[in-house]
Amino acid sequence: MKAVIIGCGAIASRWVRSLLADRRVEITALVDPDQQAAQALAARYGLNPAFATTLPGALALAEADVVVNLTPPELHYPVSRSALAQGLHVLTEKPLALNLPDALDLVHLARERGLLLAVMHNRGTDPDFLAFADTVHSRSRAPFAITADSLVTLPGPGFRAGQHLPVTTDLAIHAFDQVRVLITAPPTEVICTETATGFLAAHSSIATVTVHFADGSLFTYRGGYIVDPALRTDAGGDWRVESRGFAARWTPDPHRARNAPEAGPPAYQRCITAMVDALHQDHPLPVPAADNLPSIALLDAALTSAAHRRPVPVPEVPHGRH
Ligand SMILES: NC(=O)c1ccc[n+]([C@@H]2O[C@H](COP(=O)([O-])OP(=O)(O)OC[C@H]3O[C@@H](n4cnc5c(N)ncnc54)[C@H](O)[C@@H]3O)[C@@H](O)[C@H]2O)c1
């Protein structure tokens, strides 16, 4: 499969490392309006791609089967849409889109054209987190009271320095992917606030999100782009779960990779391998991004709530083949 990478910023290194480890993929072009970023990425990994500033520019220079969309979140929908419209498969960074109608449009288009559409959801598929969720479900019953803190520092904030509501837009989606594993009842309402703390750094901001669920469960999330590493949590979050007669806590074990190499590759690499496996599946190709639509429904409600400063009902994801 010939891949065009669109967006050559901080996360692109992680993708290129994983893709280069998979002999089924060849990177034929790098696209970024910042050509220095694209050239630096190629030099770092010894790539010899075509360089372009747009997808049509790349397609004029190089062959492609699949687009890897690593642009800032508000570009995910237009970039993925234009790739699908040109008959290319799409692997995209999270979030799939910033609202449910756009995400549904991408899923419809991928299905209509028989193309793969897959979105990164590394936190919600972390094997340790899934094991924690299994423990919760085997030992307790809904309704749950769940809190999660995710306070993250960034060496290079990139697009986040100019992003409106950067925590809700970029970070909270991980927690939405995760909480859906713990609470399976439909979410009903979201109350979200986000306040920039620009006196710390241009991208600093703190968000709170409260989600009510149909079974009475409650989830409260506090996310932030902070500055002092001494105060950070793991990006996987610090989770507390209570139900009647049950209490548990989870945060990623920073020594896991060292202590348990047999645990296999990290969730990030596993997600990319699963995406490439899906690309090589027999037709019709699956549209795994459809499974992520409930997270986009939460994101949609959270962004609306933060913008209008009021509680917002969670839009319903249509059943069936969407
Ligand atoms: N899954 C994860 O754990 C994880 C971690 C970090 C980032 N991400 C996601 O990856 C994406 C990129 O994040 P990042 O940290 O690399 O950001 P970044 O700001 O470092 O990089 C973004 C790049 O996109 C480029 N770009 C901007 N407009 C473009 C356009 N029209 N066409 C092509 N390229 C364009 C920028 O020039 C920049 O090089 C975001 O969606 C973010 O949410 C995911």
Coordinates of C-alpha atoms and ligand atoms in Angstrom, one line a residue:
M1 CA 0.0 0.0 0.0
K2 CA 1.3 3.4 -0.9
A3 CA 0.7 6.0 1.8
V4 CA 0.6 9.8 1.7
I5 CA 1.1 11.5 5.1
I6 CA -0.7 14.8 5.5
G7 CA 0.5 16.8 8.5
C8 CA 4.2 16.4 9.4
G9 CA 4.2 17.7 13.0
A10 CA 4.9 16.1 16.4
I11 CA 2.8 13.0 16.1
A12 CA 4.0 12.2 12.6
S13 CA 7.2 10.7 14.0
R14 CA 5.3 8.1 15.9
W15 CA 3.2 7.1 12.8
V16 CA 6.3 7.0 10.6
R17 CA 8.1 4.7 13.0
S18 CA 5.1 2.3 13.2
L19 CA 4.5 2.4 9.4
L20 CA 8.1 1.8 8.6
A21 CA 8.1 -1.3 10.8
D22 CA 5.3 -2.7 8.6
R23 CA 6.7 -3.9 5.2
R24 CA 3.2 -3.7 3.7
V25 CA 3.3 0.1 3.6
E26 CA 5.4 2.5 1.5
I27 CA 5.4 6.2 2.3
T28 CA 5.3 7.9 -1.1
A29 CA 4.6 11.6 -0.3
L30 CA 4.7 14.0 2.7
V31 CA 2.2 16.9 2.6
D32 CA 2.5 20.0 4.8
P33 CA 2.3 23.7 4.2
D34 CA 5.3 23.8 6.4
Q35 CA 7.8 22.3 4.0
Q36 CA 10.6 22.4 6.5
A37 CA 8.6 20.2 8.8
A38 CA 8.1 17.7 6.0
Q39 CA 11.7 17.7 5.0
A40 CA 12.9 17.3 8.6
L41 CA 10.6 14.3 9.0
A42 CA 11.9 12.7 5.8
A43 CA 15.5 13.3 6.9
R44 CA 14.9 11.9 10.4
Y45 CA 13.7 8.6 9.0
G46 CA 15.7 8.4 5.7
L47 CA 12.6 8.7 3.6
N48 CA 12.7 9.6 -0.1
P49 CA 9.1 10.8 -0.7
A50 CA 7.5 13.5 -3.0
F51 CA 6.9 16.7 -1.1
A52 CA 3.8 18.8 -1.5
T53 CA 1.7 21.4 0.3
T54 CA -1.7 19.9 -0.7
L55 CA -3.1 16.4 -1.4
P56 CA -3.8 17.2 -5.1
G57 CA -0.2 18.4 -5.3
A58 CA 1.0 15.1 -3.9
L59 CA -1.2 13.1 -6.2
A60 CA 0.3 14.8 -9.2
L61 CA 3.8 13.6 -8.1
A62 CA 3.3 10.3 -6.4
E63 CA 1.0 7.2 -6.4
A64 CA -1.2 6.7 -3.4
D65 CA -3.7 4.1 -2.0
V66 CA -4.2 5.6 1.5
V67 CA -4.0 8.9 3.2
V68 CA -2.7 9.2 6.8
N69 CA -4.4 12.3 8.2
L70 CA -2.2 13.9 11.0
T71 CA -3.4 17.5 10.6
P72 CA -4.9 19.6 13.4
P73 CA -8.4 18.5 14.5
E74 CA -10.4 21.1 12.7
L75 CA -8.9 19.9 9.4
H76 CA -9.7 16.2 10.0
Y77 CA -13.1 16.4 8.3
P78 CA -12.1 18.3 5.2
V79 CA -8.9 16.4 4.7
S80 CA -10.4 13.0 5.2
R81 CA -13.4 13.9 3.0
S82 CA -11.3 15.1 0.1
A83 CA -9.2 11.9 0.3
L84 CA -12.2 9.6 0.4
A85 CA -13.8 11.6 -2.5
Q86 CA -10.6 10.9 -4.5
G87 CA -11.0 7.1 -3.9
L88 CA -8.3 6.9 -1.2
H89 CA -8.5 4.9 2.0
V90 CA -8.1 7.1 5.2
L91 CA -6.3 6.4 8.5
T92 CA -6.8 9.5 10.7
E93 CA -5.7 10.8 14.0
K94 CA -8.4 11.5 16.6
P95 CA -10.9 13.0 16.6
L96 CA -12.6 11.6 13.5
A97 CA -14.4 15.0 13.2
L98 CA -15.6 17.7 15.5
N99 CA -19.3 17.0 15.2
L100 CA -21.5 14.0 14.6
P101 CA -23.0 15.1 11.2
D102 CA -19.5 15.5 9.8
A103 CA -18.4 12.1 11.3
L104 CA -21.5 10.4 9.9
D105 CA -20.8 12.0 6.5
L106 CA -17.3 10.5 6.4
V107 CA -18.6 7.0 7.5
H108 CA -21.3 7.2 4.8
L109 CA -18.8 8.2 2.1
A110 CA -16.4 5.4 3.0
R111 CA -19.1 2.8 2.9
E112 CA -20.5 4.1 -0.4
R113 CA -17.1 4.0 -2.0
G114 CA -15.9 0.7 -0.4
L115 CA -13.0 2.5 1.3
L116 CA -11.4 1.9 4.7
L117 CA -11.9 4.7 7.3
A118 CA -10.1 4.1 10.6
V119 CA -9.4 6.5 13.5
M120 CA -6.7 6.3 16.2
H121 CA -8.2 5.5 19.6
N122 CA -5.1 4.4 21.5
R123 CA -6.4 5.2 25.0
G124 CA -9.7 3.4 24.7
T125 CA -7.9 0.3 23.5
D126 CA -5.0 0.3 26.0
P127 CA -4.8 -3.3 27.1
D128 CA -4.2 -2.3 30.8
F129 CA -7.2 0.0 30.7
L130 CA -9.4 -2.8 29.1
A131 CA -8.2 -5.2 31.9
F132 CA -9.2 -2.6 34.5
A133 CA -12.7 -2.3 32.8
D134 CA -13.0 -6.1 33.0
T135 CA -12.3 -6.0 36.7
V136 CA -14.9 -3.3 37.2
H137 CA -17.5 -5.2 35.3
S138 CA -16.8 -8.5 37.0
R139 CA -17.0 -7.1 40.5
S140 CA -19.6 -4.3 40.4
R141 CA -22.7 -3.1 38.8
A142 CA -24.0 0.2 37.4
P143 CA -24.7 2.9 38.3
F144 CA -21.1 4.2 38.5
A145 CA -19.6 7.4 39.8
I146 CA -16.4 7.9 37.8
T147 CA -13.9 10.7 37.8
A148 CA -10.8 11.1 35.6
D149 CA -8.0 13.6 35.7
S150 CA -5.7 14.1 32.7
L151 CA -3.3 17.0 33.2
V152 CA -0.7 16.9 30.4
T153 CA 2.5 18.9 29.7
L154 CA 3.8 19.2 26.1
P155 CA 7.4 19.9 25.0
G156 CA 6.0 21.4 21.7
P157 CA 2.3 22.5 21.7
G158 CA 2.2 22.9 17.9
F159 CA -1.4 23.8 16.7
R160 CA -2.7 23.9 20.3
A161 CA -1.3 27.4 20.9
G162 CA -3.8 28.8 18.4
Q163 CA -6.7 26.4 19.0
H164 CA -10.0 27.5 20.5
L165 CA -11.0 25.1 23.4
P166 CA -7.8 23.0 22.9
V167 CA -8.4 20.5 25.8
T168 CA -12.0 19.8 24.8
T169 CA -11.1 19.6 21.1
D170 CA -7.9 17.6 21.3
L171 CA -7.5 15.8 24.6
A172 CA -11.0 14.9 26.0
I173 CA -11.7 12.5 23.2
H174 CA -9.3 10.0 24.8
A175 CA -11.5 10.1 28.0
F176 CA -14.6 9.7 25.9
D177 CA -13.2 6.6 24.2
Q178 CA -12.2 5.3 27.7
V179 CA -15.4 6.0 29.6
R180 CA -17.5 4.3 26.9
V181 CA -15.7 1.1 27.9
L182 CA -16.6 1.5 31.5
I183 CA -20.2 2.8 31.2
T184 CA -22.1 1.1 28.4
A185 CA -25.5 2.9 29.0
P186 CA -26.2 5.7 26.6
P187 CA -25.0 9.2 27.7
T188 CA -27.8 11.7 28.0
E189 CA -26.4 15.1 28.8
V190 CA -23.0 16.9 28.9
I191 CA -22.0 20.0 30.8
C192 CA -18.6 21.3 29.7
T193 CA -16.5 24.3 30.5
E194 CA -13.1 25.3 29.3
T195 CA -11.0 28.2 30.4
A196 CA -7.7 29.3 28.9
T197 CA -4.9 29.8 31.4
G198 CA -2.8 31.8 28.9
F199 CA -0.9 33.4 31.8
L200 CA 1.0 30.0 32.0
A201 CA 1.5 29.4 28.2
A202 CA -0.3 30.1 25.0
H203 CA -1.8 26.6 24.8
S204 CA -2.6 26.2 28.5
S205 CA -6.2 25.6 29.3
I206 CA -8.3 23.6 31.8
A207 CA -11.6 21.9 30.9
T208 CA -14.2 20.1 33.0
V209 CA -16.8 17.8 31.5
T210 CA -19.7 16.1 33.3
V211 CA -21.6 13.4 31.5
H212 CA -24.9 11.9 32.8
F213 CA -25.9 8.5 31.6
A214 CA -29.3 6.8 31.1
D215 CA -28.6 4.2 33.9
G216 CA -27.9 7.0 36.5
S217 CA -24.1 6.8 36.1
L218 CA -22.1 10.0 36.3
F219 CA -18.7 10.8 34.7
T220 CA -16.7 13.8 35.6
Y221 CA -13.5 14.7 33.7
R222 CA -10.9 17.3 34.4
G223 CA -8.4 17.8 31.6
G224 CA -5.7 20.3 31.2
Y225 CA -2.7 21.4 29.2
I226 CA -0.5 22.5 32.1
V227 CA 3.1 23.6 32.3
D228 CA 5.0 22.1 35.2
P229 CA 5.9 18.4 34.7
A230 CA 5.9 17.9 38.5
L231 CA 2.1 18.3 38.4
R232 CA 1.2 16.2 35.4
T233 CA -0.7 13.0 35.3
D234 CA -0.1 10.2 32.8
A235 CA -1.8 11.1 29.5
G236 CA -3.9 7.9 30.1
G237 CA -5.5 9.7 33.0
D238 CA -6.0 9.0 36.7
W239 CA -9.3 7.2 37.0
R240 CA -11.5 6.5 40.1
V241 CA -14.6 4.3 39.9
E242 CA -17.2 3.8 42.6
S243 CA -20.5 1.9 42.7
R244 CA -22.4 0.3 45.6
G245 CA -19.9 -1.6 47.7
F246 CA -17.1 -1.2 45.1
A247 CA -14.2 1.2 44.6
A248 CA -11.2 1.0 42.3
R249 CA -8.5 3.3 40.8
W250 CA -6.5 3.1 37.7
T251 CA -3.6 5.0 36.2
P252 CA -1.1 3.6 33.6
D253 CA 1.9 1.9 35.2
P254 CA 5.0 3.9 33.9
H255 CA 7.2 0.8 34.4
R256 CA 4.9 -1.5 32.5
A257 CA 7.0 -1.7 29.4
R258 CA 10.1 -2.4 31.4
N259 CA 8.5 -4.9 33.8
A260 CA 6.4 -6.8 31.3
P261 CA 7.9 -6.8 27.8
E262 CA 5.7 -9.9 27.1
A263 CA 2.7 -7.5 27.2
G264 CA 3.6 -6.8 23.6
P265 CA 3.7 -3.5 21.6
P266 CA 2.1 -0.3 23.1
A267 CA -1.6 0.5 22.3
Y268 CA -0.5 3.1 19.7
Q269 CA 1.4 0.6 17.6
R270 CA -1.3 -2.0 18.0
C271 CA -3.9 0.5 16.6
I272 CA -1.8 1.2 13.5
T273 CA -1.1 -2.5 12.9
A274 CA -4.9 -3.2 13.2
M275 CA -5.5 -0.4 10.7
V276 CA -3.0 -1.8 8.2
D277 CA -4.4 -5.3 8.7
A278 CA -7.8 -4.0 7.9
L279 CA -6.5 -2.3 4.7
H280 CA -5.3 -5.7 3.5
Q281 CA -8.6 -7.4 4.3
D282 CA -10.8 -8.9 1.4
H283 CA -13.6 -6.6 0.1
P284 CA -15.8 -5.2 1.3
L285 CA -13.4 -3.3 3.5
P286 CA -14.7 -2.5 7.0
V287 CA -15.3 1.0 8.3
P288 CA -14.0 0.7 11.9
A289 CA -14.4 4.5 12.4
A290 CA -18.2 3.8 12.7
D291 CA -17.5 2.3 16.1
N292 CA -16.1 5.7 17.2
L293 CA -19.2 7.7 16.4
P294 CA -20.5 7.5 20.1
S295 CA -17.3 9.3 21.2
I296 CA -17.9 12.0 18.5
A297 CA -21.4 12.4 19.9
L298 CA -19.9 13.2 23.3
L299 CA -17.3 15.6 21.7
D300 CA -20.1 17.3 19.7
A301 CA -22.1 17.9 22.9
A302 CA -19.1 19.0 24.9
L303 CA -18.0 21.6 22.3
T304 CA -21.5 23.0 22.1
S305 CA -21.8 23.1 25.8
A306 CA -18.5 24.9 26.3
A307 CA -19.3 27.4 23.5
H308 CA -22.8 28.2 24.8
R309 CA -22.1 27.7 28.5
R310 CA -25.1 25.4 29.1
P311 CA -26.0 21.7 29.5
V312 CA -26.4 20.0 26.1
P313 CA -28.2 16.7 25.3
V314 CA -26.0 14.1 23.6
P315 CA -27.0 13.6 20.0
E316 CA -28.1 10.1 19.2
V317 CA -26.0 8.0 16.9
P318 CA -28.2 6.4 14.3
H319 CA -28.4 2.6 14.7
G320 CA -27.4 0.0 12.1
R321 CA -25.3 1.0 9.1
H322 CA -25.5 4.7 10.0
Ligands
LIG1 N1 -3.5 9.7 19.6 C1 -2.6 10.4 20.3 O1 -2.2 10.0 21.4 C2 -2.2 11.8 19.8 C3 -1.1 12.4 20.4 C4 -0.7 13.6 19.8 C5 -1.4 14.2 18.8 N2 -2.4 13.5 18.3 C6 -3.2 14.1 17.1 O2 -2.4 14.3 16.0 C7 -2.8 15.4 15.3 C8 -1.6 16.3 15.0 O3 -1.1 16.6 16.3 P1 0.5 17.1 16.4 O4 0.8 17.1 17.9 O5 1.3 16.4 15.5 O6 0.3 18.7 15.9 P2 1.4 19.6 15.3 O7 0.9 21.0 15.4 O8 2.7 19.3 15.9 O9 1.4 19.2 13.8 C9 0.4 19.5 12.9 C10 1.0 19.6 11.5 O10 0.0 19.8 10.5 C11 0.4 20.7 9.6 N3 -0.7 21.3 8.9 C12 -1.5 22.4 9.2 N4 -2.4 22.6 8.2 C13 -2.2 21.6 7.3 C14 -2.8 21.4 6.0 N5 -3.8 22.1 5.5 N6 -2.3 20.3 5.3 C15 -1.3 19.6 5.8 N7 -0.7 19.8 6.9 C16 -1.1 20.8 7.7 C17 1.2 21.7 10.4 O11 2.0 22.6 9.6 C18 2.0 20.8 11.4 O12 3.2 20.4 10.8 C19 -3.9 16.1 16.1 O13 -5.2 15.7 15.6 C20 -3.8 15.5 17.5 O14 -5.0 15.4 18.2 C21 -2.8 12.3 18.7

